[in-house]
Amino acid sequence: MDQLSHEDVVTLAARQEDAVVSIYLPVTSEPDKQDTNRIRLKNLAAAARAQLVENHGLRSPEADALLEPALSMLTNGRFPVDSGATGLALYLAANDHFVYTLPLPFQEQVVVGSRFYLKPLLPLLAQDGRFYILALSLGQVQLLESTLYGVHAVALGDGVPQSLDEAMQYDDPEQHLQWHTGTDSRPQRPAAFHGHGVTGEETKKENIHRYFQQIDAGLKPLLHDEDTPLLLAAVDYLLPLYREANSYEHLLKETLQIDPQAMSARALHKLAWEKIFKPYLRQNQAAAVTRFNDLAETDWASADLSEVTLAAHDGQIDVLLAARHQKKWGLFDAEKRQVMLHDQPETGDDELIDLTAVQTLLHGGTVYLLPQENMPRQQPVAAIFRFPNE
């Protein structure tokens, strides 16, 4: 099973065929609960088969062939779920398939259409739902990519020093200074500074500053095309020193004043979410709703689903507000620039909220998923444009 990347989403979003299947279900990695996983997938595969035959004109052998990757998971012994995963996503096409286990508590659902249904992935992909934590100490550096549902460490590579000791090995080799720091995950004593005739707080700060400059330079290749918020976690005296060295535009002014070596990644994530990012997200969502309401009667915004669908395809949307659990079906013809809405899904239809949200993200826009009752004008979508409609 694969980990989901931005490139994967681009690949999935580009697929368009007569009939493709998207299956989502909650899963567990506990050995004694694998039968529950299998029963859920078996039922969803049966529902997909019925839709392929009854609504999309496939013969039974064709439907079974398309669903074979899902059916084979039922017969290969223990259901394959990565540790820590809570959701399984399967994307099945006539000659290809993609399977992901993810830290998302999916609802059971199957969608058959001309494109893969990706909206359940948005909590992992939407910019408002992602953030980085840069956990700094003199003995360890970690970059943690986080969402509401989980956290994982980003591989930093050779460009980022893992400690002040390591940074000083390659910085100013003529300087006879020694720093003693720990590099494991346990809490460490403050670094001890020794010098041959060189002492003082200014020299100490200068070396830390150079260490942080190396970290900042090493992070640039990883973050160069990102606009995801970055949160610093460090003991208090290191925070202003790193801020002086930082060049990443989206470093938050809020910080976690803690010793990150004394905490697990999961504990850091929980603290960051509750203390910083939950109020940050709510504030941003409220600001987006207010901004839409201010522009609603102008050519800079729209809550018309057909208009918004076309705007998403054109890369026109700056901010999209979308109803989290709503589905709206229709036929989208990019060449004719037409959108035909249907009360029930028909052959060749797309789920238009999903299509609009994914296209907004792929064009660099921001997506907020809201409960229907919190949507402006009680519409399924509301968009703020980068440039006005003519």
XYZ file of N, CA, C and O in Angstrom, residues 158-249:
368
model
N 20.718 15.197 3.725
C 22.040 15.622 4.201
C 22.173 17.135 4.345
O 23.119 17.606 4.986
N 21.268 17.904 3.738
C 21.405 19.358 3.775
C 21.055 19.994 5.095
O 21.372 21.162 5.321
N 20.396 19.253 5.983
C 19.978 19.799 7.273
C 20.807 19.153 8.378
O 20.732 17.941 8.579
N 21.622 19.924 9.108
C 22.391 19.337 10.220
C 21.457 18.854 11.312
O 20.429 19.483 11.593
N 21.811 17.742 11.918
C 20.956 17.160 12.946
C 21.301 17.618 14.359
O 20.613 17.268 15.304
N 22.378 18.395 14.489
C 22.752 18.903 15.802
C 23.730 20.055 15.609
O 24.284 20.250 14.521
N 23.947 20.804 16.668
C 24.934 21.880 16.608
C 26.334 21.302 16.405
O 27.155 21.866 15.672
N 26.624 20.172 17.045
C 27.914 19.514 16.832
C 28.146 19.253 15.345
O 29.218 19.548 14.809
N 27.138 18.683 14.693
C 27.282 18.353 13.274
C 27.457 19.616 12.441
O 28.278 19.663 11.519
N 26.709 20.671 12.756
C 26.814 21.909 11.991
C 28.204 22.517 12.127
O 28.779 23.017 11.157
N 28.768 22.459 13.336
C 30.061 23.084 13.565
C 31.216 22.310 12.927
O 32.303 22.853 12.720
N 30.984 21.041 12.588
C 32.027 20.268 11.905
C 32.340 20.845 10.534
O 33.449 20.689 10.020
N 31.346 21.470 9.930
C 31.496 21.959 8.564
C 31.482 23.484 8.477
O 31.516 24.041 7.399
N 31.429 24.134 9.617
C 31.335 25.587 9.631
C 32.534 26.155 10.372
O 32.744 25.868 11.552
N 33.347 26.969 9.693
C 34.495 27.632 10.309
C 35.437 26.620 10.967
O 35.597 26.602 12.192
N 36.072 25.736 10.174
C 36.895 24.672 10.754
C 38.104 25.191 11.527
O 38.696 24.453 12.312
N 38.512 26.458 11.320
C 39.657 26.977 12.048
C 39.322 27.319 13.497
O 40.195 27.530 14.322
N 38.016 27.383 13.748
C 37.599 27.786 15.098
C 37.699 26.606 16.049
O 37.180 25.536 15.778
N 38.394 26.771 17.170
C 38.610 25.670 18.104
C 37.532 25.717 19.190
O 37.777 26.099 20.334
N 36.370 25.346 18.765
C 35.253 25.344 19.698
C 34.662 23.950 19.749
O 34.628 23.250 18.744
N 34.163 23.564 20.895
C 33.513 22.268 21.044
C 32.177 22.486 21.732
O 32.093 23.165 22.741
N 31.170 21.878 21.128
C 29.842 21.903 21.734
C 29.446 20.467 22.035
O 29.634 19.590 21.204
N 28.928 20.240 23.204
C 28.507 18.892 23.564
C 26.981 18.872 23.680
O 26.421 19.522 24.548
N 26.343 18.142 22.761
C 24.893 18.025 22.796
C 24.518 16.586 22.578
O 25.291 15.802 22.039
N 23.305 16.221 22.972
C 22.799 14.882 22.715
C 22.093 14.828 21.387
O 21.599 15.828 20.897
N 22.031 13.649 20.781
C 21.383 13.493 19.479
C 20.286 12.455 19.510
O 19.691 12.181 18.486
N 20.029 11.870 20.673
C 18.928 10.904 20.680
C 17.650 11.599 21.099
O 17.600 12.813 21.245
N 16.585 10.839 21.266
C 15.262 11.426 21.499
C 15.004 11.724 22.962
O 13.940 12.214 23.302
N 15.950 11.421 23.849
C 15.725 11.674 25.266
C 16.045 13.122 25.616
O 16.870 13.752 24.953
N 15.447 13.649 26.689
C 15.778 15.015 27.099
C 17.275 15.136 27.392
O 17.891 14.248 27.979
N 17.881 16.243 26.985
C 19.307 16.449 27.160
C 19.549 17.647 28.083
O 18.741 18.557 28.180
N 20.703 17.651 28.699
C 21.117 18.832 29.453
C 21.465 19.947 28.479
O 21.805 19.683 27.320
N 21.411 21.199 28.886
C 21.797 22.285 27.985
C 23.199 22.065 27.443
O 24.074 21.523 28.109
N 23.434 22.516 26.209
C 24.739 22.334 25.588
C 25.816 23.038 26.401
O 25.628 24.154 26.878
N 26.972 22.376 26.526
C 28.096 22.961 27.244
C 29.068 23.555 26.242
O 29.419 22.922 25.262
N 29.507 24.786 26.477
C 30.389 25.504 25.559
C 31.786 25.559 26.150
O 31.990 25.913 27.303
N 32.771 25.144 25.312
C 34.159 25.224 25.741
C 34.959 25.885 24.640
O 34.771 25.607 23.467
N 35.878 26.738 24.936
C 36.697 27.366 23.902
C 38.100 27.612 24.388
O 38.362 27.671 25.591
N 39.009 27.736 23.468
C 40.395 28.049 23.779
C 40.554 29.564 23.683
O 40.823 30.107 22.624
N 40.283 30.231 24.764
C 40.407 31.678 24.778
C 39.187 32.393 24.217
O 39.231 33.604 24.042
N 38.142 31.678 23.918
C 36.945 32.296 23.355
C 35.774 31.938 24.251
O 35.439 30.771 24.412
N 35.141 32.947 24.853
C 33.992 32.719 25.711
C 32.974 33.807 25.455
O 33.201 34.729 24.660
N 31.851 33.742 26.146
C 30.872 34.820 26.097
C 29.610 34.461 25.357
O 29.596 33.625 24.452
N 28.545 35.134 25.769
C 27.232 34.876 25.204
C 27.150 35.219 23.722
O 26.466 34.550 22.956
N 27.843 36.275 23.281
C 27.738 36.671 21.883
C 28.292 35.601 20.954
O 27.724 35.316 19.900
N 29.436 35.017 21.340
C 29.999 33.945 20.518
C 29.069 32.739 20.503
O 28.876 32.082 19.474
N 28.490 32.456 21.624
C 27.552 31.338 21.731
C 26.365 31.559 20.809
O 25.969 30.660 20.030
N 25.798 32.750 20.827
C 24.659 33.056 19.965
C 25.041 33.019 18.489
O 24.271 32.573 17.640
N 26.238 33.488 18.192
C 26.685 33.491 16.802
C 26.767 32.074 16.240
O 26.373 31.820 15.103
N 27.256 31.139 17.033
C 27.340 29.756 16.573
C 25.958 29.128 16.415
O 25.706 28.401 15.457
N 25.056 29.417 17.323
C 23.687 28.918 17.187
C 23.036 29.517 15.945
O 22.337 28.829 15.191
N 23.303 30.797 15.707
C 22.726 31.450 14.532
C 23.213 30.785 13.246
O 22.426 30.553 12.321
N 24.509 30.455 13.184
C 25.024 29.783 11.990
C 24.414 28.389 11.841
O 24.136 27.936 10.735
N 24.238 27.715 12.933
C 23.557 26.410 12.942
C 22.150 26.538 12.365
O 21.731 25.765 11.495
N 21.434 27.564 12.811
C 20.078 27.761 12.320
C 20.062 28.200 10.852
O 19.142 27.859 10.096
N 21.060 28.955 10.426
C 21.155 29.316 9.006
C 21.328 28.074 8.138
O 20.752 27.973 7.050
N 22.114 27.114 8.610
C 22.279 25.863 7.868
C 20.964 25.087 7.804
O 20.619 24.509 6.772
N 20.228 25.081 8.901
C 18.922 24.407 8.894
C 17.984 25.075 7.892
O 17.336 24.414 7.077
N 17.923 26.407 7.947
C 17.053 27.142 7.030
C 17.425 26.870 5.572
O 16.551 26.631 4.730
N 18.721 26.875 5.263
C 19.164 26.612 3.891
C 18.816 25.191 3.473
O 18.416 24.946 2.326
N 18.951 24.234 4.398
C 18.627 22.851 4.074
C 17.148 22.598 3.880
O 16.750 21.679 3.155
N 16.307 23.421 4.530
C 14.859 23.263 4.383
C 14.332 23.857 3.077
O 13.234 23.484 2.638
N 15.066 24.772 2.474
C 14.564 25.454 1.274
C 14.168 24.494 0.157
O 13.106 24.664 -0.455
N 14.981 23.471 -0.168
C 14.552 22.560 -1.233
C 13.274 21.791 -0.895
O 12.529 21.406 -1.790
N 13.023 21.595 0.400
C 11.826 20.865 0.821
C 10.585 21.751 0.808
O 9.476 21.279 0.565
N 10.753 23.035 1.075
C 9.623 23.944 1.277
C 9.506 25.005 0.192
O 8.668 25.902 0.297
N 10.294 24.890 -0.885
C 10.400 26.005 -1.837
C 9.081 26.333 -2.520
O 8.831 27.475 -2.876
N 8.199 25.331 -2.745
C 6.925 25.607 -3.415
C 5.745 25.478 -2.464
O 4.614 25.293 -2.882
N 6.005 25.576 -1.182
C 4.959 25.416 -0.169
C 4.437 26.772 0.299
O 5.162 27.768 0.282
N 3.169 26.785 0.712
C 2.656 27.921 1.468
C 1.935 27.414 2.712
O 1.006 28.037 3.214
N 2.410 26.282 3.206
C 1.847 25.653 4.397
C 2.426 26.305 5.647
O 3.632 26.543 5.716
N 1.603 26.599 6.655
C 2.126 27.228 7.873
C 3.185 26.363 8.546
O 3.084 25.135 8.585
N 4.201 27.031 9.082
C 5.285 26.369 9.801
C 5.314 26.895 11.226
O 5.395 28.102 11.456
N 5.254 25.981 12.181
C 5.238 26.328 13.605
C 6.555 25.917 14.240
O 7.017 24.790 14.054
N 7.177 26.831 14.981
C 8.413 26.532 15.700
C 8.088 25.953 17.068
O 7.231 26.469 17.794
N 8.822 24.890 17.430
C 8.742 24.319 18.768
C 10.165 24.228 19.310
O 11.006 23.502 18.754
N 10.454 24.965 20.372
C 11.806 24.990 20.935
C 11.750 25.638 22.311
O 10.747 26.257 22.682
N 12.837 25.508 23.063
C 12.919 26.239 24.333
C 12.994 27.727 24.027
O 13.412 28.136 22.944
N 12.614 28.544 25.002
C 12.324 29.944 24.719
C 13.492 30.721 24.118
O 13.309 31.521 23.195
N 14.740 30.511 24.581
C 15.838 31.362 24.112
C 16.246 31.053 22.677
O 16.900 31.867 22.014
N 15.853 29.868 22.139
C 16.190 29.523 20.759
C 15.214 30.121 19.751
O 15.566 30.304 18.575
N 14.010 30.435 20.176
C 12.970 30.878 19.239
C 13.352 32.160 18.491
O 13.270 32.205 17.260
N 13.763 33.232 19.177
C 14.130 34.451 18.424
C 15.380 34.257 17.571
O 15.517 34.888 16.515
N 16.284 33.385 17.978
C 17.491 33.144 17.191
C 17.149 32.455 15.867
O 17.714 32.790 14.820
N 16.223 31.507 15.916
C 15.847 30.873 14.646
C 15.059 31.845 13.770
O 15.221 31.865 12.546
N 14.220 32.644 14.377
C 13.432 33.582 13.580
C 14.340 34.548 12.807
O 14.029 34.933 11.678
N 15.487 34.915 13.391
C 16.441 35.776 12.688
C 17.035 35.078 11.470
O 17.308 35.703 10.442
N 17.226 33.753 11.565
C 17.845 33.002 10.471
C 16.830 32.567 9.424
O 17.205 32.246 8.289
N 15.568 32.578 9.763
C 14.534 32.010 8.891
C 14.297 32.839 7.627
O 14.287 34.069 7.655
N 14.064 32.130 6.508
C 13.685 32.784 5.260
C 12.358 32.255 4.718
O 11.916 32.701 3.658
N 11.734 31.309 5.432
C 10.460 30.739 4.965
C 9.329 31.722 5.252
O 9.112 32.131 6.390
N 8.609 32.081 4.213
C 7.636 33.173 4.292
C 6.477 32.865 5.229
O 5.869 33.786 5.792
